[in-house]
C-alpha atoms as a printed R data frame, in Angstrom:
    type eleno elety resid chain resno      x       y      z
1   ATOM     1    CA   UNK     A     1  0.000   0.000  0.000
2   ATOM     2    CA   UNK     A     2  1.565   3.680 -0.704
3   ATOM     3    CA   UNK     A     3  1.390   6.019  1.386
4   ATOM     4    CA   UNK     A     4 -0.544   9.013  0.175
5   ATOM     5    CA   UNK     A     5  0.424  12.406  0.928
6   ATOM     6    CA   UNK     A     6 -1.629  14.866  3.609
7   ATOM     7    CA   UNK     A     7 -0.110  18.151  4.582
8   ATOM     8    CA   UNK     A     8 -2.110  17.103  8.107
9   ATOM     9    CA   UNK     A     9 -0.281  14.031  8.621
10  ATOM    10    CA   UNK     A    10 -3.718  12.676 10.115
11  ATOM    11    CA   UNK     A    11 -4.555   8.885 10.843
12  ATOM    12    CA   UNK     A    12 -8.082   7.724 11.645
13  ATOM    13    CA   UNK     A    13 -5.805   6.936 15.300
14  ATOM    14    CA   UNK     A    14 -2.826   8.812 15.496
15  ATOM    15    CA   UNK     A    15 -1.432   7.329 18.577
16  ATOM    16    CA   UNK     A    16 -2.604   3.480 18.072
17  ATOM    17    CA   UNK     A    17  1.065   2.031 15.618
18  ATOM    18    CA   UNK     A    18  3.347   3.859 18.211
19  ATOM    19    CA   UNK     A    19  1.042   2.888 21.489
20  ATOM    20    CA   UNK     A    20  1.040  -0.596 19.996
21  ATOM    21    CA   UNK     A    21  4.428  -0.514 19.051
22  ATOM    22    CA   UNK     A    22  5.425   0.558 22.714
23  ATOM    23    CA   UNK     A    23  3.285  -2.748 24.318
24  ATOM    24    CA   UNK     A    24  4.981  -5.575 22.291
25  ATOM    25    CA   UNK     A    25  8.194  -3.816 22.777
26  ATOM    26    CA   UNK     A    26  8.104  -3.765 26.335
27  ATOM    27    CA   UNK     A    27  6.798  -7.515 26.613
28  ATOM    28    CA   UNK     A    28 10.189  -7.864 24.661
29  ATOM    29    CA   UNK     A    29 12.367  -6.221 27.456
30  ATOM    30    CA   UNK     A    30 10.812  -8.525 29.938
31  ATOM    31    CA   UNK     A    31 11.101 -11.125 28.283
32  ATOM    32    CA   UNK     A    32 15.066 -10.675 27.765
33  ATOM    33    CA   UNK     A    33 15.618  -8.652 31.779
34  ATOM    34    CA   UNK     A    34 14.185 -12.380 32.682
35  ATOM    35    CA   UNK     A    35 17.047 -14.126 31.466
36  ATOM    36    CA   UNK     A    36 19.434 -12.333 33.651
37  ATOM    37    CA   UNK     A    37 18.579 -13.492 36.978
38  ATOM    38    CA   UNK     A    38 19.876 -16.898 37.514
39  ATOM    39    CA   UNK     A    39 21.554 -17.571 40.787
40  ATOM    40    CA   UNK     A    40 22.161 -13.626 40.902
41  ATOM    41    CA   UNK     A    41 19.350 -11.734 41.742
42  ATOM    42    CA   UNK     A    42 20.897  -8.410 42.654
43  ATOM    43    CA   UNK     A    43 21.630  -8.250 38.385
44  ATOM    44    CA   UNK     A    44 18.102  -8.631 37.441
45  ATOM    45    CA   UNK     A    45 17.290  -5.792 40.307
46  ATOM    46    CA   UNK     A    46 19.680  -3.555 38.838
47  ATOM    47    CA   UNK     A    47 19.096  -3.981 35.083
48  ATOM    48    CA   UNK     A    48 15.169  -3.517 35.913
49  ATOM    49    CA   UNK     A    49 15.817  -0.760 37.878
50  ATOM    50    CA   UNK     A    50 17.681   1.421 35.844
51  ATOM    51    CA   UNK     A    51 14.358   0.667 32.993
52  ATOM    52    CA   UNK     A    52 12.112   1.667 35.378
53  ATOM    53    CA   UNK     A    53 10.161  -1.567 35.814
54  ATOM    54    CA   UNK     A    54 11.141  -1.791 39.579
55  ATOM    55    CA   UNK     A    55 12.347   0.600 43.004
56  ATOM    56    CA   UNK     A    56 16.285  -0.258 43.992
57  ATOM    57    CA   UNK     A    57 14.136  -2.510 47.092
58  ATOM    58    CA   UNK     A    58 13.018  -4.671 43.969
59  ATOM    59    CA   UNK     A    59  9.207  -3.589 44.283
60  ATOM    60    CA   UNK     A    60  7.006  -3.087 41.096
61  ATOM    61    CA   UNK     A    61  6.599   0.394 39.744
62  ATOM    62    CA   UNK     A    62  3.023   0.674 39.090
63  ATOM    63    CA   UNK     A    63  2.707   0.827 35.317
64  ATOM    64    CA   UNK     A    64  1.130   4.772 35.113
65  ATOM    65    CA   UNK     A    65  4.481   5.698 36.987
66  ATOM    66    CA   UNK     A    66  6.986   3.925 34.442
67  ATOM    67    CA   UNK     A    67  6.579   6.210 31.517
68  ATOM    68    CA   UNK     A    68  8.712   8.797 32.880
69  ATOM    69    CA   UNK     A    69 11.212   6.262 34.151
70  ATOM    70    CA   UNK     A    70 11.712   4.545 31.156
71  ATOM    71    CA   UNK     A    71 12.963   7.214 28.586
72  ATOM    72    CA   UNK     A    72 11.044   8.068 26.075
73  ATOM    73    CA   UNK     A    73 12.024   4.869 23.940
74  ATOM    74    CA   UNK     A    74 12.625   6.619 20.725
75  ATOM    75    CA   UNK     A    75 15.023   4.641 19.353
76  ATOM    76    CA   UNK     A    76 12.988   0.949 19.029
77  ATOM    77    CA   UNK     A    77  9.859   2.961 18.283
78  ATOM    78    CA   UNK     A    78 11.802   4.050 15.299
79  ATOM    79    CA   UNK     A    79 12.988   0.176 14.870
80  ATOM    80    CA   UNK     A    80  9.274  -0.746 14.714
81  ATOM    81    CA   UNK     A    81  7.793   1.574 12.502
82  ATOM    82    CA   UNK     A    82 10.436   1.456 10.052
83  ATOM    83    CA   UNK     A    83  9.865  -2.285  9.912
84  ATOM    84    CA   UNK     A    84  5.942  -1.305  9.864
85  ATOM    85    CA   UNK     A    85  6.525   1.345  7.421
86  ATOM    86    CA   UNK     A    86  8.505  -1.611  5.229
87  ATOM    87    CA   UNK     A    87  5.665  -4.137  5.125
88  ATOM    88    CA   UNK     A    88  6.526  -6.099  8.186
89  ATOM    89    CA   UNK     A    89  4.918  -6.593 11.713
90  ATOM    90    CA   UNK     A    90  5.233  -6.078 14.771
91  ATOM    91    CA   UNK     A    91  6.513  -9.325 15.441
92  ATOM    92    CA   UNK     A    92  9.286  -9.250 13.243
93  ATOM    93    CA   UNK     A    93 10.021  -5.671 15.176
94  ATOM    94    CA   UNK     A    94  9.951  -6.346 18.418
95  ATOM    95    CA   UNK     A    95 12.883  -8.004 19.513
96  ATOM    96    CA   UNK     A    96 14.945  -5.952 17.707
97  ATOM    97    CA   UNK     A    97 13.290  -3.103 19.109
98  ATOM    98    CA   UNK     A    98 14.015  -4.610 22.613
99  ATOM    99    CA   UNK     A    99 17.553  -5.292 21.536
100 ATOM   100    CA   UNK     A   100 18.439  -1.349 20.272
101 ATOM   101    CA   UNK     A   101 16.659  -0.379 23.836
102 ATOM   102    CA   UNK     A   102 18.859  -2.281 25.846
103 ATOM   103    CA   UNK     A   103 22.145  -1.401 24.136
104 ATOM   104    CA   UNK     A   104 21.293   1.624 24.903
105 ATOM   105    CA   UNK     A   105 20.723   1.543 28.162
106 ATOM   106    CA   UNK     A   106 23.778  -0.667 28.615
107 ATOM   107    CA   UNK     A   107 25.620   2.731 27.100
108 ATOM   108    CA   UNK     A   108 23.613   4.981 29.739
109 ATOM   109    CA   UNK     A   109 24.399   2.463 32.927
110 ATOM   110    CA   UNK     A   110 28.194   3.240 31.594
111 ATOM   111    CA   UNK     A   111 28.061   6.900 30.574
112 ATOM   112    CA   UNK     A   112 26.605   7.701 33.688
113 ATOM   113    CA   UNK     A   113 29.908   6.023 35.459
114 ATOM   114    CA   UNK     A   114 31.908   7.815 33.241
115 ATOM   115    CA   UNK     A   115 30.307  10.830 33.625
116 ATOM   116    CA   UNK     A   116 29.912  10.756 37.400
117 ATOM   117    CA   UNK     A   117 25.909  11.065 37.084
118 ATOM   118    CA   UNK     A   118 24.345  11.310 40.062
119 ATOM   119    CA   UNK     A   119 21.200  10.911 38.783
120 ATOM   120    CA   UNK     A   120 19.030  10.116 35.974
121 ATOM   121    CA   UNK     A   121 15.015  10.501 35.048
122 ATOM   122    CA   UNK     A   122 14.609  11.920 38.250
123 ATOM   123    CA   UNK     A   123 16.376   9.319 40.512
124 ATOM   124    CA   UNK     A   124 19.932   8.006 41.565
125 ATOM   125    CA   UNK     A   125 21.607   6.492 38.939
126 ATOM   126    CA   UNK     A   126 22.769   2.672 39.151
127 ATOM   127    CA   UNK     A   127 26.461   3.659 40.043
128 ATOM   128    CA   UNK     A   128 25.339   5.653 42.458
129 ATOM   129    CA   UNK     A   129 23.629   2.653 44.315
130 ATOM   130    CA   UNK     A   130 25.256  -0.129 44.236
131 ATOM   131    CA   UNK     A   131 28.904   1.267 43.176
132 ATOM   132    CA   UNK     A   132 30.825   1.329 39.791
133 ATOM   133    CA   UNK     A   133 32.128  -2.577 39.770
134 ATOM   134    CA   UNK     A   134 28.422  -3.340 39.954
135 ATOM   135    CA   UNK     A   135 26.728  -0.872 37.721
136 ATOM   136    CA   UNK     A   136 29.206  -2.176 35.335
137 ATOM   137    CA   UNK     A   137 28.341  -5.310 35.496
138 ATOM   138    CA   UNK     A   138 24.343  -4.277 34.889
139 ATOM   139    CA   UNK     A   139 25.813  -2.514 32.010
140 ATOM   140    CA   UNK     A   140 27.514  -5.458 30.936
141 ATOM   141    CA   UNK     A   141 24.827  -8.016 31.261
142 ATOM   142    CA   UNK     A   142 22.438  -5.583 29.211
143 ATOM   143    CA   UNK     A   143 24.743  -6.131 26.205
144 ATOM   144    CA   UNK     A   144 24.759  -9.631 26.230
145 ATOM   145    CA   UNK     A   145 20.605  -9.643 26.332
146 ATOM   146    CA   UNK     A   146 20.717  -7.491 23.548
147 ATOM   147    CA   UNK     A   147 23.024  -9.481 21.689
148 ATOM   148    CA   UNK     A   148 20.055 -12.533 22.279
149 ATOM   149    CA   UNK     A   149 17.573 -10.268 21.186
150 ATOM   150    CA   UNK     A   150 18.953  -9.605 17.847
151 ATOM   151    CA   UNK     A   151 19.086 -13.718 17.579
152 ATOM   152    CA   UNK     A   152 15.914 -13.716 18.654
153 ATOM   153    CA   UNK     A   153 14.974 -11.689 15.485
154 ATOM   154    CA   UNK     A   154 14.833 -15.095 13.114
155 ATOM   155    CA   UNK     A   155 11.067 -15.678 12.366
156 ATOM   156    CA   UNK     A   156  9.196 -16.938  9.180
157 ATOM   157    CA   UNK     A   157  9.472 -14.637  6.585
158 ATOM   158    CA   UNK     A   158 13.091 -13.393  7.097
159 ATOM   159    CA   UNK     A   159 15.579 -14.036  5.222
160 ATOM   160    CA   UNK     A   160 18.812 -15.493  7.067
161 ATOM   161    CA   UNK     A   161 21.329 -13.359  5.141
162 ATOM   162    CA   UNK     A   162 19.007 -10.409  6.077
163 ATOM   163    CA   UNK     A   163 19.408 -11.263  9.753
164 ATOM   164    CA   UNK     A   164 22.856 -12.119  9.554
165 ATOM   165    CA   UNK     A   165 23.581  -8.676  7.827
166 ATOM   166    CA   UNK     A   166 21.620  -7.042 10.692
167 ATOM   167    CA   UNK     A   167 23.793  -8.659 13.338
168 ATOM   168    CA   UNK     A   168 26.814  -8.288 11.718
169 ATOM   169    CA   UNK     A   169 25.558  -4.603 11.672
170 ATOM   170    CA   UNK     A   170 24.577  -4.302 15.019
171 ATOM   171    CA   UNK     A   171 28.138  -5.210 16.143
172 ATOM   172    CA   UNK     A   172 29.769  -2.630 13.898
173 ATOM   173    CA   UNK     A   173 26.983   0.380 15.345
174 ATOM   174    CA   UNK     A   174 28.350  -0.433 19.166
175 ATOM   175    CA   UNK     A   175 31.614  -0.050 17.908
176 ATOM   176    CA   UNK     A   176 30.510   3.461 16.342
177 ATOM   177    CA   UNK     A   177 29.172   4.400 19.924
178 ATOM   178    CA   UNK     A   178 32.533   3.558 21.507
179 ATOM   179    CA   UNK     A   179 34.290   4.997 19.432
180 ATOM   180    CA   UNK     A   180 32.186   8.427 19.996
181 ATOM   181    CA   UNK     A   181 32.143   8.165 23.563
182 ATOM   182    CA   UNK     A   182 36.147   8.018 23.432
183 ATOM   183    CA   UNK     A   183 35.783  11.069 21.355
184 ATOM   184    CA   UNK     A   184 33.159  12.982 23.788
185 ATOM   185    CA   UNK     A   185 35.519  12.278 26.693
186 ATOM   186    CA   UNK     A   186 39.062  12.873 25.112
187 ATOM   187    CA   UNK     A   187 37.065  16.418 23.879
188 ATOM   188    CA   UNK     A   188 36.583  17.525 27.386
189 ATOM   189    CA   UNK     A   189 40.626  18.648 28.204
190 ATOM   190    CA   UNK     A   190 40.642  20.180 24.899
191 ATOM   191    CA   UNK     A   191 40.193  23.750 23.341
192 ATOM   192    CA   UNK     A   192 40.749  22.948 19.662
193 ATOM   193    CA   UNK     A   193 37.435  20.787 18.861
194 ATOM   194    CA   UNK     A   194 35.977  21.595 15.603
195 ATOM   195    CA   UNK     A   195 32.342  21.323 14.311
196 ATOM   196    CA   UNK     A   196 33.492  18.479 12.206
197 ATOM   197    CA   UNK     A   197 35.099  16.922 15.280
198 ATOM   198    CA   UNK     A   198 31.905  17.341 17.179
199 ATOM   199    CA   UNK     A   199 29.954  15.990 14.048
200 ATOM   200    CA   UNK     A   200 32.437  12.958 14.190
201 ATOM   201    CA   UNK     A   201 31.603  12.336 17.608
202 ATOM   202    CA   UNK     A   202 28.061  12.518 17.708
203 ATOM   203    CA   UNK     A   203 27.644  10.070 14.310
204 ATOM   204    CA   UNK     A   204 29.122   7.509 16.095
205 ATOM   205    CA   UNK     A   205 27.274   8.511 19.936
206 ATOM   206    CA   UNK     A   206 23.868   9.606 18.879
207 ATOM   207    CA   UNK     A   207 23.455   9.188 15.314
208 ATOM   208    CA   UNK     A   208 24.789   5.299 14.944
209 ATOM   209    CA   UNK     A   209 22.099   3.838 16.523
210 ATOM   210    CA   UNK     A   210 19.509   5.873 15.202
211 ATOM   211    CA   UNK     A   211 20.816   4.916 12.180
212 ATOM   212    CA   UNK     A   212 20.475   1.638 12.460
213 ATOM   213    CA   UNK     A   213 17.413   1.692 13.942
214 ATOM   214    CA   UNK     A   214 15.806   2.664 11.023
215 ATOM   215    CA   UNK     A   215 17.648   0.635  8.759
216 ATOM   216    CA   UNK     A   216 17.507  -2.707 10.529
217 ATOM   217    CA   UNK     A   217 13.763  -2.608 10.759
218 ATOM   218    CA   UNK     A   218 13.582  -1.885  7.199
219 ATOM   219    CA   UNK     A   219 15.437  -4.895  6.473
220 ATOM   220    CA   UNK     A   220 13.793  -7.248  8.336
221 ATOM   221    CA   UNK     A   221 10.506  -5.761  6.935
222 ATOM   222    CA   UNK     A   222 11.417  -6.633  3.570
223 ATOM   223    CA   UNK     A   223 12.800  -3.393  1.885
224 ATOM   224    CA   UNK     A   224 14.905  -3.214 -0.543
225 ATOM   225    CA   UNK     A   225 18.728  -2.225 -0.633
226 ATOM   226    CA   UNK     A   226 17.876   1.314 -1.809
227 ATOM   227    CA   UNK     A   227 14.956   2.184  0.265
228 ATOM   228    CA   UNK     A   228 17.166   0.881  3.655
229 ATOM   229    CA   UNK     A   229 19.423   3.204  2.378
230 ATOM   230    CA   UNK     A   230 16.752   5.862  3.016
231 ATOM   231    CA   UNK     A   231 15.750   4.525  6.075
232 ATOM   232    CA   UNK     A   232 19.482   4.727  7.139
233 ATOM   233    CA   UNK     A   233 19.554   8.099  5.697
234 ATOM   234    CA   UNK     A   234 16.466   9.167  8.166
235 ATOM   235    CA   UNK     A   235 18.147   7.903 11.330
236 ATOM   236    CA   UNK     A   236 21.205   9.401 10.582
237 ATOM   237    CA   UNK     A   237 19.595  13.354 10.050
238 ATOM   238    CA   UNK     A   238 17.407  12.715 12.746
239 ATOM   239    CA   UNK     A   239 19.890  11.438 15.105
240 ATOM   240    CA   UNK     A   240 22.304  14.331 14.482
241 ATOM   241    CA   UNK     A   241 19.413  16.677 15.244
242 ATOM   242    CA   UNK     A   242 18.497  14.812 18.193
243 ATOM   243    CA   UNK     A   243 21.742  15.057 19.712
244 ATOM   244    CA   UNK     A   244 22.166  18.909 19.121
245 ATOM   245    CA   UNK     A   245 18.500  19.537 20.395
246 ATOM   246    CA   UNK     A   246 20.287  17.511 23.129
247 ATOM   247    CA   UNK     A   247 22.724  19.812 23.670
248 ATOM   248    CA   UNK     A   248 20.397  22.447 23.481
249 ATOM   249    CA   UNK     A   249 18.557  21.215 26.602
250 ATOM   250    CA   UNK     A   250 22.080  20.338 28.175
251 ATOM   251    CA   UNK     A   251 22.760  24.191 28.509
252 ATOM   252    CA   UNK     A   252 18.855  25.871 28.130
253 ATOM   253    CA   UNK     A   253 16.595  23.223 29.370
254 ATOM   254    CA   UNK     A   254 14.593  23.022 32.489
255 ATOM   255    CA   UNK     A   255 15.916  20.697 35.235
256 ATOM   256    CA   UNK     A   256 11.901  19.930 35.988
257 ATOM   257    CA   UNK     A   257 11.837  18.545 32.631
258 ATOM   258    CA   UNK     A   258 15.232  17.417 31.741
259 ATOM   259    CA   UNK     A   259 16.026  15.836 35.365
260 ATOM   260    CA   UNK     A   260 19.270  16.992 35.309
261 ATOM   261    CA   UNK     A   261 20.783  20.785 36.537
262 ATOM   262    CA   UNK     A   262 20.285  23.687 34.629
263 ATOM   263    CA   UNK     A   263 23.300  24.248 32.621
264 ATOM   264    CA   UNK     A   264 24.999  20.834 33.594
265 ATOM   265    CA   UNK     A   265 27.053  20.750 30.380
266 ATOM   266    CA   UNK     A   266 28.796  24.018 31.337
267 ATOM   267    CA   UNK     A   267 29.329  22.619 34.583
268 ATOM   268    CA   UNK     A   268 31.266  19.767 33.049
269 ATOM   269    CA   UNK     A   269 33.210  21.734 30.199
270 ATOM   270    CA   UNK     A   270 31.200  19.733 27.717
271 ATOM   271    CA   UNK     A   271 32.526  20.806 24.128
272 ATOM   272    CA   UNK     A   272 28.502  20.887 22.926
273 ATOM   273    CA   UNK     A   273 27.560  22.728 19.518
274 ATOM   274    CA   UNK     A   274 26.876  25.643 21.816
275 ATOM   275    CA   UNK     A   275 30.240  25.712 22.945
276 ATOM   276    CA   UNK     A   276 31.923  25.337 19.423
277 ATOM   277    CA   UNK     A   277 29.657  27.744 17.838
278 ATOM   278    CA   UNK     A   278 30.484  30.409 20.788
279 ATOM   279    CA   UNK     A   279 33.877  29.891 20.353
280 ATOM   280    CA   UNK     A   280 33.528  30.540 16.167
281 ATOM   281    CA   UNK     A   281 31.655  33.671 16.563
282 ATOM   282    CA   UNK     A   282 33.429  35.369 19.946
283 ATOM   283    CA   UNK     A   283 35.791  38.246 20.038
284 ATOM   284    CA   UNK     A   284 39.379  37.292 20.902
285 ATOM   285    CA   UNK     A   285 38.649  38.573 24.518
286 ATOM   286    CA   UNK     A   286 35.509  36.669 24.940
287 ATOM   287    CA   UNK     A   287 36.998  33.471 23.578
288 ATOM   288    CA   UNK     A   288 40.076  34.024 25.845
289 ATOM   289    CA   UNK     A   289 37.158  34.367 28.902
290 ATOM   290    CA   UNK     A   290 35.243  31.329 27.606
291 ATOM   291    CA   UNK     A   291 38.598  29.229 27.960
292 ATOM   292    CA   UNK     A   292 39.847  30.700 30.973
293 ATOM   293    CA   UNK     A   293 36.545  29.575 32.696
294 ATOM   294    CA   UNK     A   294 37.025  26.009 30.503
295 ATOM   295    CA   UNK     A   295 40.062  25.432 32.257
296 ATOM   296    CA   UNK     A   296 38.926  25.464 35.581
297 ATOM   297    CA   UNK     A   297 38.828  21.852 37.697
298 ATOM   298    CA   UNK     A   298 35.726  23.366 39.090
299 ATOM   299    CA   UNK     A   299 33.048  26.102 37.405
300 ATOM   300    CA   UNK     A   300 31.503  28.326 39.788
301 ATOM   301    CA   UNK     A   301 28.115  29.655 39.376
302 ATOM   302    CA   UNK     A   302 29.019  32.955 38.446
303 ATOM   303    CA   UNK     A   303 30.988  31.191 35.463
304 ATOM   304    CA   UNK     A   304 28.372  29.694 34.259
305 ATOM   305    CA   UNK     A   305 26.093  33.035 34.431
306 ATOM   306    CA   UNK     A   306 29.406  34.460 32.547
307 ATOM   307    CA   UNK     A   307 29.424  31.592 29.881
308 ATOM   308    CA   UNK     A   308 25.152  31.840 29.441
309 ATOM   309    CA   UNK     A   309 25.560  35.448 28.784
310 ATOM   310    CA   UNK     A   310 28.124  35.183 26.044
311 ATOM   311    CA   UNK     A   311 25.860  32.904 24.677
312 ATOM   312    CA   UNK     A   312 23.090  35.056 24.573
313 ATOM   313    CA   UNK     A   313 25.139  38.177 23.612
314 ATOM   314    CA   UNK     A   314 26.284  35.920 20.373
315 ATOM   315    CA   UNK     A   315 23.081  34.272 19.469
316 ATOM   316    CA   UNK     A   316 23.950  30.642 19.993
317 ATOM   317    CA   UNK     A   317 20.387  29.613 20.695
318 ATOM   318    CA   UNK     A   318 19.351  31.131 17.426
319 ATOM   319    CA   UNK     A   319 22.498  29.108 15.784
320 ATOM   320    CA   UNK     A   320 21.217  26.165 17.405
321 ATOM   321    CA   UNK     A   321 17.621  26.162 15.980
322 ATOM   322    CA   UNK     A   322 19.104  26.770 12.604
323 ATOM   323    CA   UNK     A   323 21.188  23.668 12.889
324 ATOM   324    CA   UNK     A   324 18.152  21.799 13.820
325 ATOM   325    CA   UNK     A   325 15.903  22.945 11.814
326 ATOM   326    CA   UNK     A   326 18.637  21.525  9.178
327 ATOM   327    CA   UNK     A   327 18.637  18.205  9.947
328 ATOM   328    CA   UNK     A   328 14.764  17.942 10.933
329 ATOM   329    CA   UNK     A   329 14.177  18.721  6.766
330 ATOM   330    CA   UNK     A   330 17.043  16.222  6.186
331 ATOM   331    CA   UNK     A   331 15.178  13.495  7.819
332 ATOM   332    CA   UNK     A   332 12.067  14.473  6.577
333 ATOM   333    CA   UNK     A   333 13.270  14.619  2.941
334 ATOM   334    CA   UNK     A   334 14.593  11.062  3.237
335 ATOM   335    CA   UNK     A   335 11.022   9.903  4.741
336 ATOM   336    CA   UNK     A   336  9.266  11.636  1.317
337 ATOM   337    CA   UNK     A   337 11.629   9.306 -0.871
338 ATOM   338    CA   UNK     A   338 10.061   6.582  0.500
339 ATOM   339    CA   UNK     A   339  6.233   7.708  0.029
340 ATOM   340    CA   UNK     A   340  5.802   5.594 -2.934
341 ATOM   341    CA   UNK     A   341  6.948   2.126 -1.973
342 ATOM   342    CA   UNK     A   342  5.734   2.690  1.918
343 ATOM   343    CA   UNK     A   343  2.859   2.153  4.529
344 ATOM   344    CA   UNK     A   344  1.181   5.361  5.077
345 ATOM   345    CA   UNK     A   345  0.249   4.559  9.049
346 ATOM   346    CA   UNK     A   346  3.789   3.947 10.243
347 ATOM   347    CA   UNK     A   347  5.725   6.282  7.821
348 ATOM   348    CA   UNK     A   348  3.168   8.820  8.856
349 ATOM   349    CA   UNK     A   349  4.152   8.483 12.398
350 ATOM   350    CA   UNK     A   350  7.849   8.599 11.710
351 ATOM   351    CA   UNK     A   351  7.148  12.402 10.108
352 ATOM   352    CA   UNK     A   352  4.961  13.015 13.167
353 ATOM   353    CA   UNK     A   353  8.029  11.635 15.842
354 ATOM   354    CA   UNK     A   354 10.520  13.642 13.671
355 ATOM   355    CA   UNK     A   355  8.606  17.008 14.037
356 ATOM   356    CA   UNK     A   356  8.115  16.158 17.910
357 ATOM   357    CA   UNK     A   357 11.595  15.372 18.234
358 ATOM   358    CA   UNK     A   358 12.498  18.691 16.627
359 ATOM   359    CA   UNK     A   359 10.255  20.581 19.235
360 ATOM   360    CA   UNK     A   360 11.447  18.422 22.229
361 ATOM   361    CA   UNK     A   361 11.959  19.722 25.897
362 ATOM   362    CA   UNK     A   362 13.162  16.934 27.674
């Protein structure tokens, strides 16, 4: 079935392929948390904690309260309607789906190590519980379920060499996010990042598994080689904006919403797009300020009211929506390639999660 064009983007049920999307995936993530368990209990706790399915005591989180434990699950939704959007179901989504959200979660139970995170959607983070030897190892044991959900993938109707290439895929993408994450921290004791540093770093951190995302579902839907490539080409505009909306919210966004500080990014001398695009546009003097406050072990307040100013005095935030706004058509040009050969439901909520993305404040 094509998908027909309509400036409104209107379903008869707009929210019934992603709320349907979201059940089956999260039947997938129990499923595979399940596994962990064994003669270790204290793993499954902390693997289902840090999803939001459970308290750190091991009780049940009522399911009304999980949604903004969770995350807001972008990535496998995107998994799922690609493979939707493709001609397949939900079955041949969903444990892929489940797979993409526990890698990365595995990368979150590790960033947040990394990163010294105190806390994260609105509670203490797994290191911050039970230590860094054990958060690890919740990190750790995340992969490997991952790894079984991408197995888990065979079903009738796909191909072998299509799951196969997926896998083989799905390897080389957690590489990418290593590999960007090495990059994001070696970036931090360093004053000469460039935009196409930073645009390195976040293809492989952000953009890599969006990527895939989109193309793996696709291919286990059925599509062929040149409409995954769209698909790829999707996640990869989409997760670039995503990650500088991201960064956006790192420096601008409220901690109410965001469930982390006000400016936290400043605080840790992250070298965001706000940062680099300061730093392009500033006087000598108030680039010479911006890295004498940079080079501090510690940033006071009043130098992060110093850095937020020369912000605002340069119009970074106006820089930033123009970068977004950039790779929000990017995505949603690749999405109109595929109008012809796709199904209008799901492709029709991949525009509607790309504009919502674009808009995000959390």
């Amino acid at each position: 079935m094509s998908r027909t064009e309509s400036s409104t983007r209107q379903i008869s049920d707009p929210t019934s392929v992603p709320d349907q999307a979201f059940a089956q995936i999260d039947q997938e993530i129990e499923r595979l948390v399940a596994e962990l368990a064994g003669n270790a209990p204290l793993l499954d706790r902390m693997a289902r904690y840090h999803l939001g399915f459970v308290t750190a005591n091991g009780d049940p989180i009522p399911e009304d309260e999980r949604f903004r434990l969770r995350g807001k699950r972008v990535r496998p939704l995107i998994a799922a309607l690609a493979c939707q959007a493709a001609g397949g179901t939900l079955d041949h989504a969903a444990p892929l789906a489940a797979s993409i959200e526990l890698l990365h979660n595995f990368t979150l139970i590790h960033d947040d190590i990394q990163d010294r995170s105190p806390n994260r959607r609105h509670r203490p983070t797994v290191w911050n519980i039970w230590g860094d030897a054990q958060a690890i190892n919740a990190g750790d044991a995340l992969f490997a379920a991952a790894q079984i959900g991408i197995l888990n993938s065979a079903a009738p109707g796909i191909a072998a060499d299509h799951l196969l290439a997926v896998s083989r895929a799905f390897n080389r993408m957690t590489i990418d996010i290593v590999r960007g994450q090495v990059l994001d921290i070696e970036f931090e004791g360093r004053d000469d990042v460039t935009p196409d540093d930073y645009l390195q770093m976040i293809q492989g951190k952000t953009s890599a598994i969006v990527e895939f995302a989109a193309w793996a579902g696709a291919v286990l839907g059925g599509s062929s080689v040149s409409e995954a490539r769209s698909f790829a080409d999707f996640g990869m505009a989409l997760g670039i904006g995503f990650q500088i909306r991201d960064d956006a919210l790192g420096v601008w966004g409220s901690s109410e919403e965001t469930g982390k500080d006000t400016a936290d990014d400043i605080r840790r001398r992250k070298q965001s797009l706000p940062v680099l695009i300061l730093r392009a546009l500033a006087s000598d003097d108030d680039r010479a300020c911006l890295e004498t406050i940079f080079r501090k072990e510690h940033i006071a307040e009043d130098g992060v009211e110093t850095v937020l100013c020369l912000f605002e005095h340069y119009g970074v935030a106006h820089e930033i929506e123009e970068q977004v706004r950039r790779y929000h058509d990017d995505a949603e040009a690749a999405l109109r390639r595929l109008a012809a050969t796709s199904e209008r439901e799901p492709l029709d909520a991949l525009h509607r999660l790309t504009d919502r993305l674009a808009l995000r404040s959390t």
